[in-house]
């Protein structure tokens, strides 16, 4: 069955995943939304592209992904994380090809990772078990990453500010002979650059604080990107 | 309103091109001084050599001024101001009339010195 506007590749993979799930001895179930406790702060519930129940009554939600080189989207990651607070619910990502990025993000959010293989029959190869997930370790990793990012931010800010402040101190000597207007122009340029650097640093710091407060991997990644890619003095 | 155009004098234009090559200017001046100082040593009455030594000395001084211009320009580059624009500002500020005059006089004296040497009767 192809869902409206669904990528044909995804529809095809979903069909194969359904066959592999059945072959694994699980019972495919119809659309059944797994409700999430309201305190998780998520809307809706866990649905999955394919849903199944195993012999022990564990409900599995399989999210089929054709883009295996990208991390797990935030909304699935949030559901995977929330599933650990539910009884007998597991969230899995299913791909044809795995990647280091995807594996890392699955481990970080607590989703299982399965690979569809075909050797006559379709089979699901377990790459990551959701049971491996440890929220405390995830929190510790997140804090360590945030600490590293903050250290990098401070270093980069110092490295960029140092020469600018030095330049500002030497400005009377460097602009010797220029008109007061011209000297003011240079001072303003340097002041503006310093202000922009502080704004960038404040923004990155705010993002880091927010990412830590909400344990949000994506926000942390955005902060890391902001620190790495911006805050450079362009001439 | 049209933005105010920055005027570029001939001197600024000229020094803008010479300034990045200030070491070459220094090297040329040192070579001239070395050669013609030795000629003055062997024949102090050779007026042309004296002229060239004085002119090369003036160019050495200018090379040092241009070194300062380059250092100040590199240090002053900020976002929104290219090195070329900064250099022009620094040249306008530092290469005043006496320094431009020194450069012209230095070149002129060297040319006169060579002229005198060429026109002098062979010994």
Coordinates of C-alpha atoms in Angstrom, one line a residue:
Chain A
X1 CA 0.0 0.0 0.0
X2 CA 1.4 3.4 -1.0
X3 CA 0.5 6.2 1.3
X4 CA -0.4 9.5 -0.4
X5 CA 2.6 11.5 -1.5
X6 CA 5.0 8.7 -0.2
X7 CA 8.3 8.3 -1.9
X8 CA 8.0 5.1 -4.0
X9 CA 11.4 3.9 -2.8
X10 CA 10.1 4.3 0.8
X11 CA 6.9 2.5 0.0
X12 CA 8.9 -0.4 -1.6
X13 CA 11.2 -0.6 1.4
X14 CA 8.2 -0.5 3.8
X15 CA 6.7 -3.5 1.9
X16 CA 10.0 -5.5 2.3
X17 CA 10.3 -4.5 6.0
X18 CA 6.7 -5.8 6.6
X19 CA 7.7 -9.1 5.0
X20 CA 10.9 -9.3 7.0
X21 CA 9.0 -8.5 10.2
X22 CA 6.6 -11.3 9.5
X23 CA 9.4 -13.6 8.7
X24 CA 11.0 -12.8 12.0
X25 CA 7.9 -14.1 13.7
X26 CA 6.3 -10.9 14.8
X27 CA 2.6 -10.1 14.2
X28 CA 1.9 -7.1 12.1
X29 CA -0.8 -5.0 13.6
X30 CA -3.0 -2.3 12.1
X31 CA -2.6 1.4 12.8
X32 CA -2.4 1.8 16.5
X33 CA -1.0 5.0 18.0
X34 CA 1.0 4.3 21.1
X35 CA 0.2 7.2 23.5
X36 CA 3.0 9.0 25.2
X37 CA 2.7 10.4 28.7
X38 CA 1.9 14.1 28.7
X39 CA 4.9 14.9 30.8
X40 CA 7.2 13.9 27.9
X41 CA 6.1 17.1 26.2
X42 CA 5.4 15.5 22.9
X43 CA 2.3 15.7 20.7
X44 CA 0.7 12.7 19.1
X45 CA 2.1 9.3 19.8
X46 CA 4.4 6.6 18.4
X47 CA 3.0 5.3 15.1
X48 CA 5.8 3.9 13.0
X49 CA 5.6 3.0 9.3
X50 CA 5.2 -0.7 10.3
X51 CA 3.9 -1.9 13.6
X52 CA 4.2 -5.3 15.1
X53 CA 3.8 -7.2 18.4
X54 CA 6.1 -10.0 19.4
X55 CA 5.4 -13.1 21.5
X56 CA 6.2 -11.3 24.8
X57 CA 3.7 -8.6 24.0
X58 CA 6.3 -6.0 23.2
X59 CA 5.0 -3.5 20.7
X60 CA 7.5 -2.5 18.0
X61 CA 7.3 0.6 15.9
X62 CA 9.5 0.5 12.8
X63 CA 10.4 3.7 11.1
X64 CA 11.6 3.1 7.5
X65 CA 14.4 5.4 6.4
X66 CA 15.7 5.6 2.8
X67 CA 18.2 8.4 3.7
X68 CA 20.7 6.2 5.6
X69 CA 23.5 8.8 5.6
X70 CA 21.6 11.3 7.7
X71 CA 21.0 11.2 11.5
X72 CA 17.6 10.2 12.9
X73 CA 15.2 13.1 12.6
X74 CA 14.4 14.9 15.8
X75 CA 10.8 13.9 16.0
X76 CA 11.6 10.2 15.7
X77 CA 14.5 10.7 18.2
X78 CA 12.1 12.2 20.7
X79 CA 9.7 9.3 20.3
X80 CA 12.5 6.8 20.7
X81 CA 13.7 8.5 23.8
X82 CA 10.1 8.6 25.2
X83 CA 9.6 4.9 24.4
X84 CA 12.0 4.0 27.1
X85 CA 9.6 5.4 29.7
X86 CA 6.8 3.2 28.4
X87 CA 6.2 -0.5 29.2
X88 CA 7.0 -2.9 26.4
X89 CA 7.5 -0.5 23.6
X90 CA 10.4 -0.3 21.2
X91 CA 11.2 2.1 18.4
X92 CA 13.4 0.9 15.5
X93 CA 14.9 2.6 12.5
X94 CA 15.0 0.4 9.4
X95 CA 17.4 1.0 6.6
X96 CA 19.0 -0.8 3.6
X97 CA 22.4 0.6 4.3
X98 CA 23.7 1.9 7.6
X99 CA 26.1 4.7 8.2
X100 CA 28.2 5.9 11.2
X101 CA 26.2 9.1 11.5
X102 CA 22.9 7.1 11.7
X103 CA 24.3 4.6 14.2
X104 CA 25.6 7.4 16.4
X105 CA 22.3 9.2 16.4
X106 CA 20.4 5.9 17.1
X107 CA 22.6 5.2 20.1
X108 CA 22.1 8.7 21.3
X109 CA 18.3 8.7 21.1
X110 CA 17.7 5.1 22.1
X111 CA 16.3 3.8 18.9
X112 CA 17.1 0.4 17.6
X113 CA 18.7 0.1 14.2
X114 CA 17.8 -2.7 11.8
X115 CA 19.1 -3.4 8.3
X116 CA 17.0 -5.2 5.7
X117 CA 18.9 -7.9 4.0
X118 CA 17.8 -10.1 1.3
X119 CA 19.1 -13.7 0.8
X120 CA 16.1 -15.3 -0.8
X121 CA 13.9 -14.1 2.0
X122 CA 13.9 -10.7 3.6
X123 CA 15.6 -10.6 7.0
X124 CA 16.2 -7.9 9.6
X125 CA 19.7 -7.6 10.8
X126 CA 19.9 -6.1 14.2
X127 CA 22.7 -3.4 14.3
X128 CA 21.7 -1.6 17.5
X129 CA 19.5 -3.0 20.2
X130 CA 17.2 -0.3 21.9
X131 CA 18.1 -2.1 25.2
X132 CA 21.6 -0.7 24.9
X133 CA 20.3 2.7 25.6
X134 CA 21.4 4.4 28.8
X135 CA 19.8 7.8 29.4
X136 CA 22.4 8.7 32.1
X137 CA 25.2 7.9 29.7
X138 CA 23.5 10.0 27.0
X139 CA 23.2 12.9 29.4
X140 CA 26.8 12.5 30.4
X141 CA 27.9 12.4 26.7
X142 CA 25.7 15.5 26.0
X143 CA 27.3 17.4 28.9
X144 CA 30.8 16.4 27.8
X145 CA 30.1 17.6 24.2
X146 CA 28.6 20.8 25.5
X147 CA 31.6 21.4 27.7
X148 CA 34.0 20.8 24.7
X149 CA 31.9 23.1 22.5
X150 CA 31.9 25.8 25.2
X151 CA 35.7 25.5 25.6
X152 CA 36.1 25.9 21.8
X153 CA 33.8 28.9 21.8
X154 CA 35.8 30.6 24.5
X155 CA 39.1 29.9 22.8
X156 CA 37.9 31.1 19.4
X157 CA 36.5 34.2 21.0
X158 CA 39.8 34.9 22.7
X159 CA 41.8 34.3 19.6
X160 CA 39.7 36.6 17.6
X161 CA 39.3 39.3 20.2
X162 CA 43.0 39.5 21.2
X163 CA 44.2 41.0 17.9
X164 CA 41.2 43.3 17.6
X165 CA 41.7 44.8 21.1
X166 CA 45.4 45.1 20.4
X167 CA 44.6 46.9 17.2
X168 CA 42.2 49.2 19.1
X169 CA 45.0 50.0 21.5
X170 CA 47.5 50.8 18.7
X171 CA 44.9 52.8 16.7
X172 CA 46.3 56.3 17.5
X173 CA 49.7 55.2 16.3
X174 CA 48.4 53.2 13.3
X175 CA 46.2 56.1 12.1
X176 CA 48.8 58.7 12.7
X177 CA 48.3 61.6 10.3
X178 CA 44.7 60.7 9.3
X179 CA 41.9 63.1 9.8
X180 CA 39.8 62.6 13.0
X181 CA 36.9 61.5 10.8
X182 CA 39.0 58.8 9.2
X183 CA 40.3 57.7 12.6
X184 CA 36.7 57.5 13.9
X185 CA 35.8 55.4 10.9
X186 CA 38.5 52.8 11.7
X187 CA 37.6 52.8 15.4
X188 CA 33.9 52.2 14.5
X189 CA 34.8 49.3 12.2
X190 CA 36.8 47.7 14.9
X191 CA 34.1 48.3 17.5
X192 CA 31.5 46.8 15.2
X193 CA 33.6 43.7 14.6
X194 CA 34.1 43.3 18.4
X195 CA 30.3 43.7 19.0
X196 CA 29.5 41.1 16.3
X197 CA 31.9 38.6 17.9
X198 CA 30.3 39.1 21.3
X199 CA 26.8 38.7 19.7
X200 CA 27.9 35.5 18.1
X201 CA 29.4 34.2 21.3
X202 CA 26.2 35.1 23.3
X203 CA 24.1 33.3 20.7
X204 CA 26.2 30.2 20.7
X205 CA 26.2 30.2 24.5
X206 CA 22.4 30.6 24.6
X207 CA 22.0 27.7 22.2
X208 CA 24.4 25.5 24.3
X209 CA 22.4 26.3 27.5
X210 CA 19.1 25.5 25.8
X211 CA 20.5 22.3 24.4
X212 CA 21.6 21.2 27.8
X213 CA 18.4 22.2 29.5
X214 CA 16.3 20.3 27.0
X215 CA 18.8 17.5 26.4
X216 CA 18.4 18.3 22.7
X217 CA 21.0 16.7 20.5
X218 CA 19.9 18.7 17.5
X219 CA 20.2 22.0 19.3
X220 CA 23.6 21.0 20.5
X221 CA 24.6 20.1 16.9
X222 CA 23.4 23.6 15.8
X223 CA 25.4 25.2 18.5
X224 CA 28.5 23.2 17.5
X225 CA 27.9 24.2 13.9
X226 CA 27.5 27.9 14.9
X227 CA 30.8 27.7 16.8
X228 CA 32.7 26.0 14.0
X229 CA 31.4 27.8 11.0
X230 CA 30.8 31.3 12.3
X231 CA 32.7 33.8 14.5
X232 CA 35.4 34.2 12.0
X233 CA 36.7 37.7 11.1
X234 CA 36.1 38.2 7.4
X235 CA 38.1 40.9 5.7
Chain B
X1 CA 22.7 61.6 -2.8
X2 CA 25.8 60.2 -4.5
X3 CA 28.3 58.7 -2.1
X4 CA 31.4 60.9 -1.6
X5 CA 34.1 59.7 -3.9
X6 CA 37.5 59.4 -2.5
X7 CA 40.0 61.2 -4.6
X8 CA 43.3 59.5 -5.4
X9 CA 46.2 61.8 -6.1
X10 CA 49.0 60.8 -8.4
X11 CA 51.3 60.4 -5.4
X12 CA 48.9 58.0 -3.7
X13 CA 48.4 56.1 -6.9
X14 CA 52.2 55.8 -7.4
X15 CA 53.1 54.9 -3.8
X16 CA 50.2 52.4 -3.7
X17 CA 52.1 50.5 -6.4
X18 CA 55.5 50.9 -4.9
X19 CA 54.6 50.3 -1.3
X20 CA 54.1 46.4 -1.6
X21 CA 57.5 46.3 -3.3
X22 CA 59.4 48.4 -0.7
X23 CA 62.0 45.7 -0.2
X24 CA 62.9 45.8 -3.9
X25 CA 63.3 49.6 -3.6
X26 CA 65.5 49.1 -0.6
X27 CA 67.6 46.5 -2.4
X28 CA 68.0 48.7 -5.5
X29 CA 69.1 51.6 -3.3
X30 CA 71.6 49.5 -1.3
X31 CA 73.1 48.2 -4.5
X32 CA 73.5 51.7 -5.9
X33 CA 75.0 52.9 -2.6
X34 CA 77.5 50.0 -2.5
X35 CA 78.7 50.5 -6.0
X36 CA 78.9 54.2 -6.0
X37 CA 80.3 54.6 -2.5
X38 CA 83.3 52.5 -3.6
X39 CA 83.7 54.7 -6.7
X40 CA 83.6 57.8 -4.5
X41 CA 86.2 56.1 -2.4
X42 CA 88.6 55.6 -5.3
X43 CA 87.8 59.0 -6.9
X44 CA 86.2 61.6 -4.5
X45 CA 86.0 64.1 -7.3
X46 CA 83.6 62.1 -9.4
X47 CA 80.5 64.3 -8.9
X48 CA 78.1 61.9 -10.6
X49 CA 78.8 59.2 -8.1
X50 CA 78.1 61.6 -5.2
X51 CA 74.8 62.4 -6.7
X52 CA 73.8 58.7 -7.0
X53 CA 74.9 58.0 -3.4
X54 CA 72.8 60.9 -2.1
X55 CA 69.8 59.9 -4.3
X56 CA 70.0 56.2 -3.2
X57 CA 70.2 57.4 0.4
X58 CA 66.9 59.2 -0.1
X59 CA 65.3 56.1 -1.7
X60 CA 66.5 54.0 1.3
X61 CA 64.8 56.4 3.6
X62 CA 61.6 56.2 1.5
X63 CA 61.8 52.4 1.5
X64 CA 61.8 52.5 5.3
X65 CA 58.7 54.8 5.3
X66 CA 57.0 52.5 2.9
X67 CA 57.8 49.5 5.2
X68 CA 56.0 51.4 8.0
X69 CA 53.1 52.0 5.6
X70 CA 52.8 48.3 4.8
X71 CA 53.0 47.3 8.5
X72 CA 50.3 49.9 9.5
X73 CA 48.1 48.9 6.6
X74 CA 48.3 45.2 7.4
X75 CA 47.5 45.9 11.1
X76 CA 44.6 48.2 10.2
X77 CA 42.7 45.8 7.9
X78 CA 39.2 45.4 9.3
X79 CA 36.0 43.9 7.9
X80 CA 34.6 46.3 5.3
X81 CA 38.1 47.7 4.5
X82 CA 40.3 45.9 2.0
X83 CA 44.1 46.1 2.3
X84 CA 44.2 48.2 -0.8
X85 CA 41.8 50.8 0.6
X86 CA 43.6 50.9 4.0
X87 CA 46.9 51.3 2.3
X88 CA 45.7 54.3 0.3
X89 CA 44.4 55.8 3.6
X90 CA 47.7 55.3 5.3
X91 CA 49.7 56.6 2.3
X92 CA 47.5 59.7 2.2
X93 CA 48.2 60.2 5.9
X94 CA 51.9 59.5 6.0
X95 CA 53.4 60.5 2.6
X96 CA 53.1 64.2 2.9
X97 CA 54.6 66.8 0.5
X98 CA 58.1 66.7 2.0
X99 CA 58.3 62.9 1.7
X100 CA 56.9 62.9 -1.9
X101 CA 59.5 65.6 -2.6
X102 CA 62.2 63.4 -1.2
X103 CA 61.2 60.6 -3.5
X104 CA 61.1 62.8 -6.6
X105 CA 64.4 64.5 -5.6
X106 CA 66.0 61.1 -4.9
X107 CA 65.1 59.8 -8.3
X108 CA 66.0 63.0 -10.0
X109 CA 69.4 63.2 -8.4
X110 CA 70.2 59.6 -9.4
X111 CA 69.2 60.3 -13.0
X112 CA 71.4 63.5 -12.9
X113 CA 74.2 61.5 -11.4
X114 CA 74.1 58.9 -14.2
X115 CA 73.8 61.8 -16.7
X116 CA 76.9 63.4 -15.3
X117 CA 78.8 60.1 -15.3
X118 CA 77.8 59.3 -18.9
X119 CA 78.6 62.8 -20.2
X120 CA 82.0 63.0 -18.4
X121 CA 85.0 62.6 -20.7
X122 CA 86.7 59.1 -20.4
X123 CA 89.7 59.0 -18.2

